């Protein structure tokens, strides 16, 4: 059995947590397609590869009616 432990003492951003878990999935594109077919009105998830400060990962974008939420 494998275990995955989250230490969220400072919280966890939903998009970052989703991206990290998606990297562990054996078929990330299938997961995203199935999520987008759930029928949540106006909501679309997409993933894109990202590199920041030499570290590569996945950036998750959740869009509502074609608009991504931005921090203020």
Tab-separated table of N, CA, C and O in Angstrom:
chain	number	residue	atom	x	y	z
A	1	UNK	N	0.844	-1.171	0.000
A	1	UNK	CA	0.000	0.000	0.000
A	1	UNK	C	0.892	1.237	0.000
A	1	UNK	O	1.904	1.287	0.681
A	2	UNK	N	0.474	2.244	-0.758
A	2	UNK	CA	1.197	3.506	-0.792
A	2	UNK	C	0.396	4.567	-0.062
A	2	UNK	O	-0.832	4.556	-0.077
A	3	UNK	N	1.105	5.465	0.560
A	3	UNK	CA	0.452	6.548	1.297
A	3	UNK	C	0.929	7.884	0.755
A	3	UNK	O	2.066	8.023	0.322
A	4	UNK	N	0.051	8.841	0.797
A	4	UNK	CA	0.377	10.201	0.405
A	4	UNK	C	-0.021	11.093	1.566
A	4	UNK	O	-1.153	11.031	2.048
A	5	UNK	N	0.904	11.897	2.043
A	5	UNK	CA	0.670	12.729	3.208
A	5	UNK	C	0.728	14.191	2.805
A	5	UNK	O	1.655	14.618	2.124
A	6	UNK	N	-0.274	14.958	3.187
A	6	UNK	CA	-0.310	16.394	2.940
A	6	UNK	C	-0.088	17.132	4.251
A	6	UNK	O	-0.811	16.910	5.214
A	7	UNK	N	0.886	17.996	4.273
A	7	UNK	CA	1.115	18.854	5.432
A	7	UNK	C	0.649	20.245	5.022
A	7	UNK	O	1.372	20.984	4.362
A	8	UNK	N	-0.572	20.577	5.355
A	8	UNK	CA	-1.189	21.828	4.915
A	8	UNK	C	-1.305	22.828	6.058
A	8	UNK	O	-2.316	23.530	6.176
A	9	UNK	N	-0.284	22.902	6.869
A	9	UNK	CA	-0.299	23.819	8.005
A	9	UNK	C	-0.481	25.267	7.594
A	9	UNK	O	-1.022	26.071	8.334
A	10	UNK	N	-0.035	25.621	6.404
A	10	UNK	CA	-0.171	26.992	5.901
A	10	UNK	C	-1.272	27.086	4.848
A	10	UNK	O	-1.384	28.072	4.143
A	11	UNK	N	-2.057	26.009	4.697
A	11	UNK	CA	-3.115	26.005	3.709
A	11	UNK	C	-2.634	25.382	2.405
A	11	UNK	O	-1.470	25.039	2.248
A	12	UNK	N	-3.551	25.245	1.473
A	12	UNK	CA	-3.226	24.677	0.163
A	12	UNK	C	-4.144	25.309	-0.869
A	12	UNK	O	-5.367	25.287	-0.707
A	13	UNK	N	-3.547	25.865	-1.910
A	13	UNK	CA	-4.346	26.453	-2.987
A	13	UNK	C	-4.923	25.322	-3.829
A	13	UNK	O	-4.229	24.360	-4.167
A	14	UNK	N	-6.194	25.438	-4.163
A	14	UNK	CA	-6.875	24.383	-4.910
A	14	UNK	C	-6.236	24.081	-6.242
A	14	UNK	O	-6.081	22.912	-6.613
A	15	UNK	N	-5.835	25.125	-6.987
A	15	UNK	CA	-5.230	24.879	-8.296
A	15	UNK	C	-3.873	24.208	-8.163
A	15	UNK	O	-3.523	23.319	-8.944
A	16	UNK	N	-3.103	24.586	-7.155
A	16	UNK	CA	-1.788	23.976	-6.961
A	16	UNK	C	-1.913	22.526	-6.505
A	16	UNK	O	-1.168	21.655	-6.962
A	17	UNK	N	-2.848	22.265	-5.608
A	17	UNK	CA	-3.057	20.902	-5.143
A	17	UNK	C	-3.560	20.024	-6.284
A	17	UNK	O	-3.091	18.893	-6.467
A	18	UNK	N	-4.486	20.533	-7.084
A	18	UNK	CA	-4.995	19.790	-8.236
A	18	UNK	C	-3.873	19.489	-9.216
A	18	UNK	O	-3.756	18.375	-9.722
A	19	UNK	N	-3.013	20.472	-9.492
A	19	UNK	CA	-1.898	20.273	-10.420
A	19	UNK	C	-0.934	19.210	-9.896
A	19	UNK	O	-0.482	18.346	-10.656
A	20	UNK	N	-0.639	19.245	-8.613
A	20	UNK	CA	0.280	18.260	-8.035
A	20	UNK	C	-0.294	16.855	-8.122
A	20	UNK	O	0.403	15.902	-8.487
A	21	UNK	N	-1.578	16.710	-7.809
A	21	UNK	CA	-2.210	15.393	-7.892
A	21	UNK	C	-2.333	14.933	-9.341
A	21	UNK	O	-2.200	13.738	-9.632
A	22	UNK	N	-2.574	15.856	-10.249
A	22	UNK	CA	-2.686	15.516	-11.659
A	22	UNK	C	-1.370	14.955	-12.194
A	22	UNK	O	-1.360	14.072	-13.042
A	23	UNK	N	-0.248	15.445	-11.668
A	23	UNK	CA	1.060	14.939	-12.085
A	23	UNK	C	1.238	13.471	-11.685
A	23	UNK	O	2.029	12.755	-12.292
A	24	UNK	N	0.503	13.011	-10.678
A	24	UNK	CA	0.586	11.617	-10.239
A	24	UNK	C	-0.342	10.699	-11.019
A	24	UNK	O	-0.205	9.480	-10.964
A	25	UNK	N	-1.285	11.266	-11.740
A	25	UNK	CA	-2.297	10.484	-12.463
A	25	UNK	C	-1.676	9.799	-13.675
A	25	UNK	O	-0.843	10.382	-14.359
A	26	UNK	N	-2.094	8.572	-13.948
A	26	UNK	CA	-1.524	7.833	-15.078
A	26	UNK	C	-1.987	8.369	-16.434
A	26	UNK	O	-1.329	8.161	-17.443
A	27	UNK	N	-3.134	9.080	-16.480
A	27	UNK	CA	-3.636	9.647	-17.731
A	27	UNK	C	-4.285	11.008	-17.448
A	27	UNK	O	-5.506	11.127	-17.376
A	28	UNK	N	-3.461	12.054	-17.275
A	28	UNK	CA	-3.996	13.364	-16.902
A	28	UNK	C	-5.002	13.926	-17.900
A	28	UNK	O	-5.987	14.533	-17.501
A	29	UNK	N	-4.781	13.711	-19.192
A	29	UNK	CA	-5.705	14.242	-20.202
A	29	UNK	C	-7.082	13.615	-20.059
A	29	UNK	O	-8.100	14.296	-20.205
A	30	UNK	N	-7.130	12.313	-19.770
A	30	UNK	CA	-8.413	11.647	-19.581
A	30	UNK	C	-9.141	12.214	-18.366
A	30	UNK	O	-10.350	12.437	-18.407
A	31	UNK	N	-8.395	12.466	-17.275
A	31	UNK	CA	-9.013	13.043	-16.081
A	31	UNK	C	-9.625	14.405	-16.398
A	31	UNK	O	-10.762	14.693	-16.020
A	32	UNK	N	-8.881	15.249	-17.102
A	32	UNK	CA	-9.375	16.590	-17.441
A	32	UNK	C	-10.605	16.489	-18.342
A	32	UNK	O	-11.597	17.201	-18.134
A	33	UNK	N	-10.561	15.600	-19.320
A	33	UNK	CA	-11.717	15.416	-20.207
A	33	UNK	C	-12.941	14.968	-19.430
A	33	UNK	O	-14.051	15.482	-19.645
A	34	UNK	N	-12.764	14.018	-18.517
A	34	UNK	CA	-13.905	13.541	-17.727
A	34	UNK	C	-14.428	14.627	-16.793
A	34	UNK	O	-15.629	14.763	-16.596
A	35	UNK	N	-13.530	15.426	-16.219
A	35	UNK	CA	-13.961	16.538	-15.373
A	35	UNK	C	-14.814	17.515	-16.188
A	35	UNK	O	-15.872	17.952	-15.739
A	36	UNK	N	-14.330	17.849	-17.382
A	36	UNK	CA	-15.049	18.814	-18.218
A	36	UNK	C	-16.380	18.283	-18.730
A	36	UNK	O	-17.232	19.059	-19.144
A	37	UNK	N	-16.578	16.973	-18.678
A	37	UNK	CA	-17.842	16.379	-19.106
A	37	UNK	C	-18.809	16.168	-17.954
A	37	UNK	O	-19.897	15.624	-18.148
A	38	UNK	N	-18.440	16.625	-16.752
A	38	UNK	CA	-19.301	16.449	-15.575
A	38	UNK	C	-20.581	17.271	-15.649
A	38	UNK	O	-21.522	17.005	-14.923
A	39	UNK	N	-20.582	18.284	-16.489
A	39	UNK	CA	-21.790	19.087	-16.646
A	39	UNK	C	-21.903	20.254	-15.679
A	39	UNK	O	-23.007	20.719	-15.414
A	40	UNK	N	-20.789	20.741	-15.156
A	40	UNK	CA	-20.824	21.911	-14.291
A	40	UNK	C	-20.963	23.125	-15.209
A	40	UNK	O	-20.069	23.393	-16.007
A	41	UNK	N	-22.073	23.839	-15.126
A	41	UNK	CA	-22.351	24.919	-16.081
A	41	UNK	C	-21.255	25.982	-16.141
A	41	UNK	O	-20.902	26.596	-15.136
A	42	UNK	N	-20.684	26.173	-17.342
A	42	UNK	CA	-19.720	27.234	-17.588
A	42	UNK	C	-18.316	26.988	-17.080
A	42	UNK	O	-17.424	27.807	-17.292
A	43	UNK	N	-18.064	25.854	-16.397
A	43	UNK	CA	-16.752	25.597	-15.803
A	43	UNK	C	-15.933	24.684	-16.719
A	43	UNK	O	-16.409	23.642	-17.159
A	44	UNK	N	-14.695	25.105	-16.992
A	44	UNK	CA	-13.769	24.318	-17.807
A	44	UNK	C	-12.410	24.311	-17.120
A	44	UNK	O	-11.926	25.357	-16.675
A	45	UNK	N	-11.811	23.127	-17.026
A	45	UNK	CA	-10.467	22.984	-16.474
A	45	UNK	C	-9.514	22.704	-17.628
A	45	UNK	O	-9.828	21.933	-18.526
A	46	UNK	N	-8.344	23.334	-17.595
A	46	UNK	CA	-7.297	22.980	-18.543
A	46	UNK	C	-5.967	23.006	-17.806
A	46	UNK	O	-5.822	23.668	-16.780
A	47	UNK	N	-5.022	22.239	-18.321
A	47	UNK	CA	-3.693	22.140	-17.714
A	47	UNK	C	-2.662	22.483	-18.765
A	47	UNK	O	-2.794	22.117	-19.922
A	48	UNK	N	-1.637	23.204	-18.331
A	48	UNK	CA	-0.543	23.519	-19.246
A	48	UNK	C	0.766	23.396	-18.479
A	48	UNK	O	0.825	23.664	-17.281
A	49	UNK	N	1.792	22.967	-19.197
A	49	UNK	CA	3.109	22.844	-18.581
A	49	UNK	C	3.653	24.234	-18.295
A	49	UNK	O	3.410	25.189	-19.032
A	50	UNK	N	4.394	24.354	-17.205
A	50	UNK	CA	4.914	25.643	-16.780
A	50	UNK	C	6.332	25.466	-16.244
A	50	UNK	O	6.652	24.428	-15.667
A	51	UNK	N	7.177	26.467	-16.455
A	51	UNK	CA	8.528	26.475	-15.897
A	51	UNK	C	8.744	27.827	-15.237
A	51	UNK	O	8.578	28.870	-15.866
A	52	UNK	N	9.060	27.798	-13.949
A	52	UNK	CA	9.354	29.019	-13.201
A	52	UNK	C	10.622	28.793	-12.399
A	52	UNK	O	10.724	27.811	-11.664
A	53	UNK	N	11.568	29.691	-12.566
A	53	UNK	CA	12.863	29.603	-11.859
A	53	UNK	C	13.527	28.252	-12.073
A	53	UNK	O	14.146	27.695	-11.162
A	54	UNK	N	13.371	27.695	-13.270
A	54	UNK	CA	14.001	26.425	-13.604
A	54	UNK	C	13.280	25.194	-13.099
A	54	UNK	O	13.752	24.078	-13.274
A	55	UNK	N	12.126	25.367	-12.466
A	55	UNK	CA	11.350	24.238	-11.947
A	55	UNK	C	10.146	24.037	-12.846
A	55	UNK	O	9.359	24.968	-13.065
A	56	UNK	N	9.992	22.824	-13.376
A	56	UNK	CA	8.862	22.551	-14.259
A	56	UNK	C	7.726	21.906	-13.480
A	56	UNK	O	7.946	21.206	-12.495
A	57	UNK	N	6.532	22.173	-13.939
A	57	UNK	CA	5.348	21.623	-13.295
A	57	UNK	C	4.135	21.834	-14.178
A	57	UNK	O	4.253	22.079	-15.382
A	58	UNK	N	2.984	21.746	-13.587
A	58	UNK	CA	1.724	21.912	-14.302
A	58	UNK	C	0.970	23.087	-13.710
A	58	UNK	O	0.912	23.246	-12.489
A	59	UNK	N	0.402	23.909	-14.573
A	59	UNK	CA	-0.447	25.021	-14.140
A	59	UNK	C	-1.885	24.664	-14.511
A	59	UNK	O	-2.177	24.358	-15.662
A	60	UNK	N	-2.762	24.675	-13.527
A	60	UNK	CA	-4.179	24.384	-13.745
A	60	UNK	C	-4.921	25.699	-13.891
A	60	UNK	O	-4.749	26.611	-13.084
A	61	UNK	N	-5.726	25.773	-14.927
A	61	UNK	CA	-6.593	26.940	-15.099
A	61	UNK	C	-8.035	26.479	-14.993
A	61	UNK	O	-8.449	25.561	-15.689
A	62	UNK	N	-8.762	27.098	-14.078
A	62	UNK	CA	-10.197	26.864	-13.949
A	62	UNK	C	-10.878	28.105	-14.490
A	62	UNK	O	-10.620	29.210	-14.013
A	63	UNK	N	-11.696	27.918	-15.495
A	63	UNK	CA	-12.359	29.058	-16.115
A	63	UNK	C	-13.868	28.944	-15.952
A	63	UNK	O	-14.426	27.854	-16.066
A	64	UNK	N	-14.470	30.063	-15.674
A	64	UNK	CA	-15.924	30.160	-15.581
A	64	UNK	C	-16.378	31.075	-16.690
A	64	UNK	O	-15.981	32.252	-16.730
A	65	UNK	N	-17.167	30.535	-17.599
A	65	UNK	CA	-17.626	31.271	-18.774
A	65	UNK	C	-16.454	31.898	-19.535
A	65	UNK	O	-16.514	33.032	-19.993
A	66	UNK	N	-15.344	31.147	-19.649
A	66	UNK	CA	-14.185	31.577	-20.415
A	66	UNK	C	-13.265	32.543	-19.722
A	66	UNK	O	-12.304	33.025	-20.305
A	67	UNK	N	-13.522	32.857	-18.448
A	67	UNK	CA	-12.698	33.810	-17.707
A	67	UNK	C	-12.028	33.084	-16.548
A	67	UNK	O	-12.678	32.433	-15.741
A	68	UNK	N	-10.684	33.237	-16.462
A	68	UNK	CA	-9.940	32.650	-15.361
A	68	UNK	C	-9.945	33.610	-14.180
A	68	UNK	O	-9.786	34.809	-14.349
A	69	UNK	N	-10.126	33.065	-12.982
A	69	UNK	CA	-10.085	33.887	-11.783
A	69	UNK	C	-8.659	34.361	-11.535
A	69	UNK	O	-7.708	33.610	-11.686
A	70	UNK	N	-8.507	35.613	-11.187
A	70	UNK	CA	-7.198	36.167	-10.879
A	70	UNK	C	-7.200	36.691	-9.440
A	70	UNK	O	-8.228	37.114	-8.932
A	71	UNK	N	-6.029	36.658	-8.823
A	71	UNK	CA	-5.932	37.192	-7.472
A	71	UNK	C	-5.852	38.713	-7.546
A	71	UNK	O	-5.417	39.278	-8.535
A	72	UNK	N	-6.266	39.367	-6.481
A	72	UNK	CA	-6.279	40.831	-6.452
A	72	UNK	C	-5.197	41.335	-5.556
A	72	UNK	O	-4.851	40.809	-4.583
